[in-house]
Short mmCIF file of C-alpha atoms and ligand atoms in Angstrom, two decimals:
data_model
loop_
_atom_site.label_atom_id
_atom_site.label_comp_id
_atom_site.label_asym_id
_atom_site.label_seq_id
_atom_site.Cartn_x
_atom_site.Cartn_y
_atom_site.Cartn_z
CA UNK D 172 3.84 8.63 -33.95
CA UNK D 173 4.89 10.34 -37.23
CA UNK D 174 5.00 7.67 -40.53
CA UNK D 175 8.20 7.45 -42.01
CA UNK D 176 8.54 9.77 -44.93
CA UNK D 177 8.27 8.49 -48.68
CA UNK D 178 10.65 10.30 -50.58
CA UNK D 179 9.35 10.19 -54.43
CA UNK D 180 12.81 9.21 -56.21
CA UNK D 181 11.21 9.67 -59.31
CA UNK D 182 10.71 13.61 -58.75
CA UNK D 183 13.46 14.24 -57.01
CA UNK D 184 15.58 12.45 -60.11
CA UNK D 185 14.06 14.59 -62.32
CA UNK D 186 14.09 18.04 -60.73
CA UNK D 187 17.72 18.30 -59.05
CA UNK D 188 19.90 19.70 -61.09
CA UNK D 189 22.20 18.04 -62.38
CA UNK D 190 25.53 19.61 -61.26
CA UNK D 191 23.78 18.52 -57.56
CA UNK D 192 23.65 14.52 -59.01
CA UNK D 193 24.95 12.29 -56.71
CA UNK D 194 24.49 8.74 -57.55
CA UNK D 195 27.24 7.47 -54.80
CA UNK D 196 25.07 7.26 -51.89
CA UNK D 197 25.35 3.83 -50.46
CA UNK D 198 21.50 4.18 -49.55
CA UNK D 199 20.37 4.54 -52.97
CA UNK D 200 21.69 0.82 -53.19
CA UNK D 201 20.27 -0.45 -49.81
CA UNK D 202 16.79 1.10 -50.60
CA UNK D 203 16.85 -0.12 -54.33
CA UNK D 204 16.03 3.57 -55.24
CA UNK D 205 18.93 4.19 -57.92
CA UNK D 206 17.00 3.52 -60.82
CA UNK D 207 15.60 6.62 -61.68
CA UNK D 208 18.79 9.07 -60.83
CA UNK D 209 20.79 6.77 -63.72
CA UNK D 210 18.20 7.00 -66.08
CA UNK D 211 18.21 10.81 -65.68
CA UNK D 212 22.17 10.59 -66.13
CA UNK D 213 22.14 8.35 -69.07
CA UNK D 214 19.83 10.52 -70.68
CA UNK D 215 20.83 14.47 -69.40
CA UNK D 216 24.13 13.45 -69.11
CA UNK D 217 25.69 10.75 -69.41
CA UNK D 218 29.22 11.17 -69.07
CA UNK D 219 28.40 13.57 -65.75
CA UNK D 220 31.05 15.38 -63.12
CA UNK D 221 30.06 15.24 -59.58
CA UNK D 222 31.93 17.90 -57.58
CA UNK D 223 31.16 17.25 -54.15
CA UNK D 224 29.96 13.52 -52.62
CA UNK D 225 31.26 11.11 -49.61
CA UNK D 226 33.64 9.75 -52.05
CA UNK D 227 35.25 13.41 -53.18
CA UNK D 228 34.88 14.52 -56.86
CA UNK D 229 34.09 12.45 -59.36
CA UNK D 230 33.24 11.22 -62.87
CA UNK D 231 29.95 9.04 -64.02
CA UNK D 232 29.88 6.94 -67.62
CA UNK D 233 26.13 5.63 -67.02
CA UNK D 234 25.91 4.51 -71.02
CA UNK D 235 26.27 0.52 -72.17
CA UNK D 236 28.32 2.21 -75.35
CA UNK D 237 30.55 4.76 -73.35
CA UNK D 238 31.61 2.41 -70.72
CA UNK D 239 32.97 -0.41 -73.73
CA UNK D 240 34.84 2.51 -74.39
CA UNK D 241 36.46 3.70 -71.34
CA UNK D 242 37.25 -0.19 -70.53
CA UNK D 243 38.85 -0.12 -73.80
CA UNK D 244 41.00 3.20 -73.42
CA UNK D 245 42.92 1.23 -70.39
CA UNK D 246 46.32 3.37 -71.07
CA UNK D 247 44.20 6.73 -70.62
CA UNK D 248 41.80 5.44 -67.35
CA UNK D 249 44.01 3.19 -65.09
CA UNK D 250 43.70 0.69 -62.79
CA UNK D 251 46.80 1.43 -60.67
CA UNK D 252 46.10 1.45 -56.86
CA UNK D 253 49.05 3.51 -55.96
CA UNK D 254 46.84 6.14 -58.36
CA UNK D 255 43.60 5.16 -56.52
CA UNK D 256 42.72 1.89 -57.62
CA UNK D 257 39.26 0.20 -59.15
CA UNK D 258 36.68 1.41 -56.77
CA UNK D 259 35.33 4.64 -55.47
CA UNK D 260 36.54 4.82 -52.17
CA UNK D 261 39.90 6.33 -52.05
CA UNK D 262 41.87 4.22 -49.52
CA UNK D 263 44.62 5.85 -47.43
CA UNK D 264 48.27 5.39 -49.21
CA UNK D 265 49.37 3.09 -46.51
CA UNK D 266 46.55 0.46 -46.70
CA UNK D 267 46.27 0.01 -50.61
CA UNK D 268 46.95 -3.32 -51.29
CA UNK D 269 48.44 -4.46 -54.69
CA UNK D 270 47.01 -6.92 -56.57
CA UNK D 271 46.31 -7.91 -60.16
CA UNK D 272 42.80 -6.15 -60.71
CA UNK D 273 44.38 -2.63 -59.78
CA UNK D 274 47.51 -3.09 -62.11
CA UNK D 275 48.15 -1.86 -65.20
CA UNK D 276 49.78 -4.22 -68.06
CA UNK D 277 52.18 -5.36 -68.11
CA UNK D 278 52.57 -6.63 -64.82
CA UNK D 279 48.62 -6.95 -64.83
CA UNK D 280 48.55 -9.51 -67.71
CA UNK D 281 51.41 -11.41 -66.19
CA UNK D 282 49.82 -11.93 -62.92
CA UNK D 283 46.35 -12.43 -64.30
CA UNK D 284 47.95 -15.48 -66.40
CA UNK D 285 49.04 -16.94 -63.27
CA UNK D 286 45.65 -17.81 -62.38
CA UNK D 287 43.87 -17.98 -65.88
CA UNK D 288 44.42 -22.21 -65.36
CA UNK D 289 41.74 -22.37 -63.18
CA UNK D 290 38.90 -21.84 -65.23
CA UNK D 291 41.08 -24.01 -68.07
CA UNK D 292 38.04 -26.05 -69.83
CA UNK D 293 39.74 -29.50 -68.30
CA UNK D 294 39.92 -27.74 -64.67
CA UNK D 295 35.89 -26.74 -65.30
CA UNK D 296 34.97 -30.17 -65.86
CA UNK D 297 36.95 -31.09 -62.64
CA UNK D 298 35.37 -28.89 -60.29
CA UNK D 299 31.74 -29.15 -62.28
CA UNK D 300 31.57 -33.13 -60.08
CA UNK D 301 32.82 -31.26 -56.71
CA UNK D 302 30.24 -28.29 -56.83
CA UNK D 303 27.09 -30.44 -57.84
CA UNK D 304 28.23 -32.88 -54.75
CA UNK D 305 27.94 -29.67 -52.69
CA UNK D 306 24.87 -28.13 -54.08
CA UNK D 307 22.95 -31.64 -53.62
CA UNK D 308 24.18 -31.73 -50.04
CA UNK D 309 23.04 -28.39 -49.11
CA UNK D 310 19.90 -28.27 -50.70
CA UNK D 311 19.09 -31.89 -49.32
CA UNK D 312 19.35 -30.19 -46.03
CA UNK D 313 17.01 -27.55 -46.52
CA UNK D 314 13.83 -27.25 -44.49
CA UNK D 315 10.12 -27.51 -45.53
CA UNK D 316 6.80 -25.21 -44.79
CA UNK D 317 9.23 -23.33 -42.75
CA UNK D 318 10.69 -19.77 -43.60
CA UNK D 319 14.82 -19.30 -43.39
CA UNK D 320 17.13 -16.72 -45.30
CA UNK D 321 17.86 -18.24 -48.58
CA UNK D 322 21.01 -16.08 -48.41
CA UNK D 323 22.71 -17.55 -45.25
CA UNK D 324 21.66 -21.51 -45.99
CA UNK D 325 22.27 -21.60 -49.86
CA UNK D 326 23.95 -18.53 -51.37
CA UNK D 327 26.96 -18.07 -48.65
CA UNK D 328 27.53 -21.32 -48.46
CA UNK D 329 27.22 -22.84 -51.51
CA UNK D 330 29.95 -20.07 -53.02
CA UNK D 331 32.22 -20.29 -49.60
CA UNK D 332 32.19 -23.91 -50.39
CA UNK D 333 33.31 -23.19 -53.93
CA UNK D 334 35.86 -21.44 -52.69
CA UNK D 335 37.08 -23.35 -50.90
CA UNK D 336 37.69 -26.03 -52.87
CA UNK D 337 39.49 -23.63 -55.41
CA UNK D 338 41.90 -22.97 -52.97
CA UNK D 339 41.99 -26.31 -52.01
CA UNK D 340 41.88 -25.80 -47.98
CA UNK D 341 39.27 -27.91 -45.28
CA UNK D 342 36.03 -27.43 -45.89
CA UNK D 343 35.46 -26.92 -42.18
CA UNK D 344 37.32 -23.47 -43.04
CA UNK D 345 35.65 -22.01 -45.26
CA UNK D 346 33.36 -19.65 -43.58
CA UNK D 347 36.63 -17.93 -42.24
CA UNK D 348 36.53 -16.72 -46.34
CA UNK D 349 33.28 -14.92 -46.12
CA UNK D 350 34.42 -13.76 -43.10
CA UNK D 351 37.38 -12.05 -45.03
CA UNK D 352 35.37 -11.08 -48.00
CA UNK D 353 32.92 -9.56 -45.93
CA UNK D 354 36.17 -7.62 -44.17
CA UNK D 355 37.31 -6.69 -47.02
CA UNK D 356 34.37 -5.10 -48.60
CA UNK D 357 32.91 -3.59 -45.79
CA UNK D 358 32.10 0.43 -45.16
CA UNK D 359 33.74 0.91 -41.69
CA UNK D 360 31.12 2.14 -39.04
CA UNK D 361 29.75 1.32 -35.73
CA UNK D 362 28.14 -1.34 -35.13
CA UNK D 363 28.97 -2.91 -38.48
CA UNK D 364 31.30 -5.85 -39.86
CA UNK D 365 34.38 -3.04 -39.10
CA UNK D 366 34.26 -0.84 -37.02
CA UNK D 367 37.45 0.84 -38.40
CA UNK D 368 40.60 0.09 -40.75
CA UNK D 369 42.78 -1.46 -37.91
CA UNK D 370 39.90 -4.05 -37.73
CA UNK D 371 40.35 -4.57 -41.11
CA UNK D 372 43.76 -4.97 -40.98
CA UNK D 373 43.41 -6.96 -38.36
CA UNK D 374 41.55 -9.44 -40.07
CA UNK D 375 44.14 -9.14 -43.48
CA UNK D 376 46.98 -9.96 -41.55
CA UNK D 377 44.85 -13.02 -40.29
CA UNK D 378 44.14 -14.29 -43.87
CA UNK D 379 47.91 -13.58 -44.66
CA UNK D 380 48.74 -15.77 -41.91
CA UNK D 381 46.56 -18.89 -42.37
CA UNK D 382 47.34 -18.88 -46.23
CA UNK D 383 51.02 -18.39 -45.77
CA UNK D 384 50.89 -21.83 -43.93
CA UNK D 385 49.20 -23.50 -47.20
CA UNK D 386 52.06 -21.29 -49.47
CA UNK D 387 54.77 -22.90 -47.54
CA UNK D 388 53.34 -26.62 -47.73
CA UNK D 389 52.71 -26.02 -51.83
CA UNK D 390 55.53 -23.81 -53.09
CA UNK D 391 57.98 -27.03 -52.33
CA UNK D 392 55.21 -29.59 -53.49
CA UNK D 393 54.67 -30.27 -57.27
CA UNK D 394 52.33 -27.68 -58.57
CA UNK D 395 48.59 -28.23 -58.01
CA UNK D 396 45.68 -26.87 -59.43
CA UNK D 397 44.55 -24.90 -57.27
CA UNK D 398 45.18 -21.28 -56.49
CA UNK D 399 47.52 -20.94 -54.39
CA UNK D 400 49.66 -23.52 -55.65
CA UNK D 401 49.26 -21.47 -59.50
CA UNK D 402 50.34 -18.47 -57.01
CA UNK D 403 53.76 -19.83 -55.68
CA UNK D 404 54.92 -21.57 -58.97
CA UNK D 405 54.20 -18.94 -61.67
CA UNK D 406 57.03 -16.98 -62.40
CA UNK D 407 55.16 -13.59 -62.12
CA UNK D 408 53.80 -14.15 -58.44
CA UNK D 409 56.14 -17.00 -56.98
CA UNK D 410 58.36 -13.66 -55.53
CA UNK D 411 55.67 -11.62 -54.51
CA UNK D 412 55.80 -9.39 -51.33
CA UNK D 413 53.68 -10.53 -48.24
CA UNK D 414 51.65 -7.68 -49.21
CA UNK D 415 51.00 -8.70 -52.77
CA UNK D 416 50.15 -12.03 -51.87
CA UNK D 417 47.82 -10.46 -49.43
CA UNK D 418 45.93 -8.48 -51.96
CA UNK D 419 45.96 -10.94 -54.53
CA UNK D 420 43.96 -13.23 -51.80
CA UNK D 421 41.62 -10.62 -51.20
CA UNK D 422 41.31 -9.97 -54.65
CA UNK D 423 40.72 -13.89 -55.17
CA UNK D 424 38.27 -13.98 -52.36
CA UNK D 425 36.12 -10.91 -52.64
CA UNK D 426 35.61 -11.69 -56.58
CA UNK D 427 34.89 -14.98 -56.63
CA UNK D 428 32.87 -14.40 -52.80
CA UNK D 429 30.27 -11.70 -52.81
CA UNK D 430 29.52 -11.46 -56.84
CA UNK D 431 28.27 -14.98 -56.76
CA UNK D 432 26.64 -14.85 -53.51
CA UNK D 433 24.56 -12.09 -54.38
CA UNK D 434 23.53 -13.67 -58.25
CA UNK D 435 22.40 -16.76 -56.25
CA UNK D 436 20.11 -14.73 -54.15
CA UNK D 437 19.17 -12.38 -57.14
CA UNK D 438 17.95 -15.31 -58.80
CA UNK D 439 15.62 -16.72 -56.20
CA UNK D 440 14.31 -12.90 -56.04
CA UNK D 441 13.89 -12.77 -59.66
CA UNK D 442 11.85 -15.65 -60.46
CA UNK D 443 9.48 -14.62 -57.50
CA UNK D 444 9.21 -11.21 -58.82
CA UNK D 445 8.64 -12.40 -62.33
CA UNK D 446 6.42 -15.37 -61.74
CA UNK D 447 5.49 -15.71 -65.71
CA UNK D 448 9.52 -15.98 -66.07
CA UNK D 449 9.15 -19.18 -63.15
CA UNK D 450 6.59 -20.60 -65.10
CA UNK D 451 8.58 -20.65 -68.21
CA UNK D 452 11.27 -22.22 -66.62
CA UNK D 453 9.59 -25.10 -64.71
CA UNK D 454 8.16 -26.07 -67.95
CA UNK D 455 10.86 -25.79 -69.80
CA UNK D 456 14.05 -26.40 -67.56
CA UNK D 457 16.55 -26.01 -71.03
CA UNK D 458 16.27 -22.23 -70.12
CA UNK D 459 18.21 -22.12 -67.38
CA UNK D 460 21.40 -21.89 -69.99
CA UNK D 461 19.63 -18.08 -70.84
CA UNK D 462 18.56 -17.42 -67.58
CA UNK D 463 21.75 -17.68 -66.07
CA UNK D 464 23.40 -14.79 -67.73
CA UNK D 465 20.30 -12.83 -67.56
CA UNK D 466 20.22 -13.38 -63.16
CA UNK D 467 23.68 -11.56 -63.08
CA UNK D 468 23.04 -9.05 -65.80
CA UNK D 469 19.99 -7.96 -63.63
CA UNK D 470 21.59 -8.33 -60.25
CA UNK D 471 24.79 -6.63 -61.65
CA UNK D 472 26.77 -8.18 -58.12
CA UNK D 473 29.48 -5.21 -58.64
CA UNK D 474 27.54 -2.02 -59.20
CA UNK D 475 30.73 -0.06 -60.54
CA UNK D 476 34.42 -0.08 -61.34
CA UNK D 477 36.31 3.01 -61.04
CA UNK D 478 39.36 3.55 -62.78
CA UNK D 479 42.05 7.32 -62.48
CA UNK D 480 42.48 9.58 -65.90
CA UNK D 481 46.69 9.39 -66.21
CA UNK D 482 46.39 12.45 -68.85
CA UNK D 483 43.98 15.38 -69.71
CA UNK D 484 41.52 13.56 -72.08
CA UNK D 485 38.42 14.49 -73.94
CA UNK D 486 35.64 11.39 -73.52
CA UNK D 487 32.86 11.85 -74.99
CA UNK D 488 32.38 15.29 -75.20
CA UNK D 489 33.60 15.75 -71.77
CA UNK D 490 37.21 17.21 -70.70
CA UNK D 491 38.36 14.67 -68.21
CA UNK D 492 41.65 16.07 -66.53
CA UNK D 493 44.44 14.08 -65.31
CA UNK D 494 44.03 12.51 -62.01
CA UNK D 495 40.27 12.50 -61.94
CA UNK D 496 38.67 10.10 -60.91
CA UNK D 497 36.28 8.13 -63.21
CA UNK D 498 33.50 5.21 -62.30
CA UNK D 499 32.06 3.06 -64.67
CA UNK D 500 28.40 2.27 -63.67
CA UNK D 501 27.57 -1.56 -64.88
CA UNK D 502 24.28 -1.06 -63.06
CA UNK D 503 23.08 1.77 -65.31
CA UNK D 504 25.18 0.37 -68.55
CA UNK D 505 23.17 -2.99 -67.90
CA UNK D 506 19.39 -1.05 -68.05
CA UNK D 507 20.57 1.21 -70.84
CA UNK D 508 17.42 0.57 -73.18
CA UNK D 509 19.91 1.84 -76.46
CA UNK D 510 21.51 -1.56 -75.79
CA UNK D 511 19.34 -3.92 -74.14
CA UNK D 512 15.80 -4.11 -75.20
CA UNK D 513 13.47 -3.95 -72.38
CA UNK D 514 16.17 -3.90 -69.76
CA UNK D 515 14.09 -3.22 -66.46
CA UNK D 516 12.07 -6.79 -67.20
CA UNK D 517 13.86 -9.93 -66.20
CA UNK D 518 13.52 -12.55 -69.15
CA UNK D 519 15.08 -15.82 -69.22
CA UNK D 520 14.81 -16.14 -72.78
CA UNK D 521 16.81 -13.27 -74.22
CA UNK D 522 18.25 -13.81 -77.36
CA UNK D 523 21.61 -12.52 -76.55
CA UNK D 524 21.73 -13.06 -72.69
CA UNK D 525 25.49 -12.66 -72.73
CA UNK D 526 25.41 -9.20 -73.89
CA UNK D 527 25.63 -7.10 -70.53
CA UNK D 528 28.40 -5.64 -68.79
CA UNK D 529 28.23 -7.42 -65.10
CA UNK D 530 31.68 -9.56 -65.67
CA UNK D 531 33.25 -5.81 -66.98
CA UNK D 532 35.18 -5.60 -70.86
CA UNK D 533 38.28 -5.37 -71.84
CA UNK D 534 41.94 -6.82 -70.47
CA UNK D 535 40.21 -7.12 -66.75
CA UNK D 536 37.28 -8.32 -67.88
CA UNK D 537 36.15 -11.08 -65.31
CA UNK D 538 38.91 -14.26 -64.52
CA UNK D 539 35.92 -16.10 -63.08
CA UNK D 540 33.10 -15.76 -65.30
CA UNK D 541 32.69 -19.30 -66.47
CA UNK D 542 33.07 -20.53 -63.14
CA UNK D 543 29.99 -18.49 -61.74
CA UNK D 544 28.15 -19.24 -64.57
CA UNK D 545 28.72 -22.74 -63.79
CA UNK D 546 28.10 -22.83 -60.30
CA UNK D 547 24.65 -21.26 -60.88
CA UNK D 548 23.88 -23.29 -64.03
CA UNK D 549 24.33 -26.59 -61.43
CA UNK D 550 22.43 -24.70 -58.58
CA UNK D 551 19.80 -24.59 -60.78
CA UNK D 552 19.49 -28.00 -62.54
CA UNK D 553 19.53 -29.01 -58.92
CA UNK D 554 16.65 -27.09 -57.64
CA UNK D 555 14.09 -27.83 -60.51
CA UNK D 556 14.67 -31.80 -60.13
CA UNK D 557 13.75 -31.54 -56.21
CA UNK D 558 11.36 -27.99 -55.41
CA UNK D 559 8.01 -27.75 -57.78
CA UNK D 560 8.53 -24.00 -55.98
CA UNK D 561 10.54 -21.64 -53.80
CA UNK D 562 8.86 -18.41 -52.34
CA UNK D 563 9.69 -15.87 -51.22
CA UNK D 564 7.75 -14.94 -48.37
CA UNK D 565 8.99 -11.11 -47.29
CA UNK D 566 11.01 -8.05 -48.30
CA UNK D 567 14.78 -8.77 -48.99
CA UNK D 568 17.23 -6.76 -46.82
CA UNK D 569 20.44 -4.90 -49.13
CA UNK D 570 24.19 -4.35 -48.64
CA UNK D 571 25.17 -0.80 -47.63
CA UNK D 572 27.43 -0.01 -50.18
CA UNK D 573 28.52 1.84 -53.35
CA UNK D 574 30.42 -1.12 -54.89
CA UNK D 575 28.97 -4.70 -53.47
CA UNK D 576 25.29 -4.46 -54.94
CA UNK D 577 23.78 -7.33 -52.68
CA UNK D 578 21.09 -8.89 -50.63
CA UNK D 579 22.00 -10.57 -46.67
CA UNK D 580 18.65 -11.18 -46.22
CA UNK D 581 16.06 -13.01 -48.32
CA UNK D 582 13.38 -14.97 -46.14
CA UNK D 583 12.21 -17.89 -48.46
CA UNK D 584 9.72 -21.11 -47.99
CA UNK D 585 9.43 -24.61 -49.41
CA UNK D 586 5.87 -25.48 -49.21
CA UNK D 587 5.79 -29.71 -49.31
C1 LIG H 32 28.67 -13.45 -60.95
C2 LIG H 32 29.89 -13.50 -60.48
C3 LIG H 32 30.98 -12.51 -60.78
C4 LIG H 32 30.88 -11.20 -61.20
C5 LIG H 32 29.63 -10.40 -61.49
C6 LIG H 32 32.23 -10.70 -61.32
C7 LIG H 32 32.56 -9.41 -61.73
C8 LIG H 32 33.83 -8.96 -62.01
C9 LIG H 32 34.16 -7.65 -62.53
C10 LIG H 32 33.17 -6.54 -62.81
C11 LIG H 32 35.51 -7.60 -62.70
C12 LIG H 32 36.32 -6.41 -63.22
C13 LIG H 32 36.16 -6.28 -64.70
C14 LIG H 32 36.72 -5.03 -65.30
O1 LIG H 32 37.35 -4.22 -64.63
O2 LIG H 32 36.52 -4.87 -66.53
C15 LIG H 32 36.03 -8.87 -62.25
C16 LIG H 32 37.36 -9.21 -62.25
C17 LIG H 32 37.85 -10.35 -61.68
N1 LIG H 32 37.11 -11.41 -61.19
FE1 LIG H 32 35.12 -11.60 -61.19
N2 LIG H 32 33.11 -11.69 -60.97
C18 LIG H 32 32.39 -12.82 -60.64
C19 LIG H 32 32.89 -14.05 -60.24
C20 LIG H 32 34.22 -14.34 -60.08
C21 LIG H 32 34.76 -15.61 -59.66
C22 LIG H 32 33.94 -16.86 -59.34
C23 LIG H 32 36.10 -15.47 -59.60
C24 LIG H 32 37.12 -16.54 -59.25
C25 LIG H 32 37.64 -16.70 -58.14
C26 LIG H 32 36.43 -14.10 -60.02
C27 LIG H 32 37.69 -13.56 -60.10
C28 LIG H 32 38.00 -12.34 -60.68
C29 LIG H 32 39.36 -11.86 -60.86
C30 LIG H 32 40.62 -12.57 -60.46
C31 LIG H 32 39.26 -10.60 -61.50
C32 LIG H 32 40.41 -9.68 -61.93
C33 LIG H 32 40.62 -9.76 -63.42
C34 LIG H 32 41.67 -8.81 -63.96
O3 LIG H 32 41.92 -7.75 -63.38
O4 LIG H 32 42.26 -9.13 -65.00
N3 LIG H 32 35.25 -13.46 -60.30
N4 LIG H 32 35.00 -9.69 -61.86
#
């Protein structure tokens, strides 16, 4: 039998030329293999035009500076779905859901307030109790000197869990939201979470119809804090269309879902990959405040955000025509050495840990931040009081896509 061919990413980053770039290929994600074809961009070309890919024509900004930039030039690059919307699939017109992430102020900033109570410092401090309850519980339950996937017993549940409670519906429901999120996200092919859209769909018009039975309890009740309570009483969402609501739940779901998710299972990765980085931290547990932001500037959960050119525009010596279609790359912005010293090396230590561009810039710039942060910050206090250490014990498995940059598989062993 014939070995499987090693492809040498390295050469064939350096010698295609670059009009033949493509750095949208879900595979380069699921074989970890993108590294090289962004450094090439970042440093041949770094605001680079892709004629021909899965995803149609389209636009790269691969440099920490250039992306600040187009997140700040929001009137020129929009977010508007019914232009295509933040990622770089092009959806068909009919199933393009609205919601607040792919608007454009000022309905954008209206909506957005809506929900900015959640992560209010009083609501933090709230939900801080609930979550460490929850991590306790689940770790408590883990196995010893036995090997499990550190994704399915501690990152899904611990953020479905999270969730959950933010939307303040049964625990006992809440793997019907990774469910969702994992709909939502999904490339459609056989065998795979979707088959095709009207699956999707399918499962949307599920969602719609399980929350719609919460709406109707809360809209009449005093307001809550949770989210869909802040949903029916604000002024900017309490009329919204069936299909709004719909796409501001997925738009709830998938960001708060998968991004955390994936920075709990980067994390465990890391520290195994870096074992002078998990020695520092056992002895010194105070670094998990650093470490935090560093886990999801090197995970980077979303690998991209795309955003539509409303007029012809020159950016950065490029001439950007209206319509195009232009993706931000956090992944390559977040290992772009002219901004982040040593950025291929995971260090829990960094001086400036908060300087990366997973959570995005500008007016969209990440609702939930503080709350992931959090969540991880507990996960972690948690783990050093009860594990001395958690290995890692065989090759991770990685999402197939352009957008969710993730791990579903992570096998992982408490020795004890
Ligand atoms: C490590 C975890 C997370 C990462 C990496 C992440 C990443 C992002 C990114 C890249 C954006 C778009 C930023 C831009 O376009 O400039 C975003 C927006 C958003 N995120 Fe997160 N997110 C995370 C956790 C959460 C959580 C826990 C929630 C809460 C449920 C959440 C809710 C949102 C919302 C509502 C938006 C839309 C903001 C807007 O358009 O104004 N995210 N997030």
């Amino acid at each position: 039998m014939n070995a499987p061919v090693q492809l040498d990413h390295a050469e064939i980053a350096a010698t295609t030329p670059l009009d033949k770039l493509d750095v949208s290929d879900p595979a380069l994600f699921r074989d970890d293999v993108w590294y090289p074809y962004f450094r090439r961009l970042r440093r041949d070309a770094p605001v680079h035009y892709c004629a021909e890919s899965m995803f149609g024509p389209y636009w790269s900004i691969t440099t920490y500076k250039d992306i600040v930039q187009a997140e700040l030039a929001h009137k020129v690059f929009s977010s508007d779905s019914s232009l295509g919307g933040i990622t770089i699939r092009d959806r068909q017109k009919d199933l393009r859901l609205p919601m607040f992430i792919a608007m454009d102020p000022p309905r954008h900033d209206e909506q957005r307030k809506a929900v900015q109570p959640i992560v209010a410092p009083g609501n933090l401090a709230k939900l801080e109790h609930i979550i460490r309850a929850r991590v306790c519980e689940i770790l408590d339950e883990l196995p010893r000197n036995e090997t499990f996937n550190w994704v399915d017993k501690v990152s899904i549940e611990l953020t479905v869990s999270m969730l959950a409670t933010l939307f303040d519906l049964p625990q006992e429901d809440r793997r019907k939201l990774s469910y969702w999120s994992d709909c939502a996200t999904a490339l459609p092919m056989p065998g795979g979470i979707i088959e095709n859209e009207a699956q999707r769909e399918a499962a949307f018009a599920e969602m719609l119809a399980y929350f719609t039975t919460l709406w109707n309890a809360r809209v009449n009740a005093e307001p809550r804090p949770d989210l869909v309570s802040m949903l029916a009483h604000a002024p900017a969402t309490r009329d919204m269309s069936p299909r709004e609501f719909m796409g501001n739940l997925v738009l709830l779901i998938v960001g708060g879902n998968d991004t955390t998710r994936n920075s709990i299972s980067g994390g465990m990765l890391f520290l195994n990959q870096f074992p002078e980085e998990y020695a520092k931290l056992r002895a010194n547990p105070a670094l998990i405040e650093t470490m935090v932001p560093e886990i999801i500037r090197y995970q980077t959960p979303l690998s991209h955000m795309r955003r539509t050119a409303t007029a012809d525009v020159e950016f950065a010596g490029q001439k950007i025509r209206a319509g195009d279609k232009v993706v931000m790359w956090y992944i390559s912005g977040n290992r772009d050495d002219t901004a982040i010293e040593e950025p291929d090396r995971f260090i829990i230590d960094r001086p400036r840990p908060r300087q990366h561009l997973s959570f995005g810039f500008g007016i969209h710039r990440c609702v939930g931040n503080r709350l992931a942060e959090m969540q991880l910050k507990i996960l972690w206090e948690e783990i050093l009081k009860r594990f001395d250490r958690i290995e890692v014990v065989g090759p991770e498995q990685r999402v197939y896509s352009t957008f969710v940059h993730g791990i579903t598989e992570l096998p992982v062993r408490i020795p004890g």
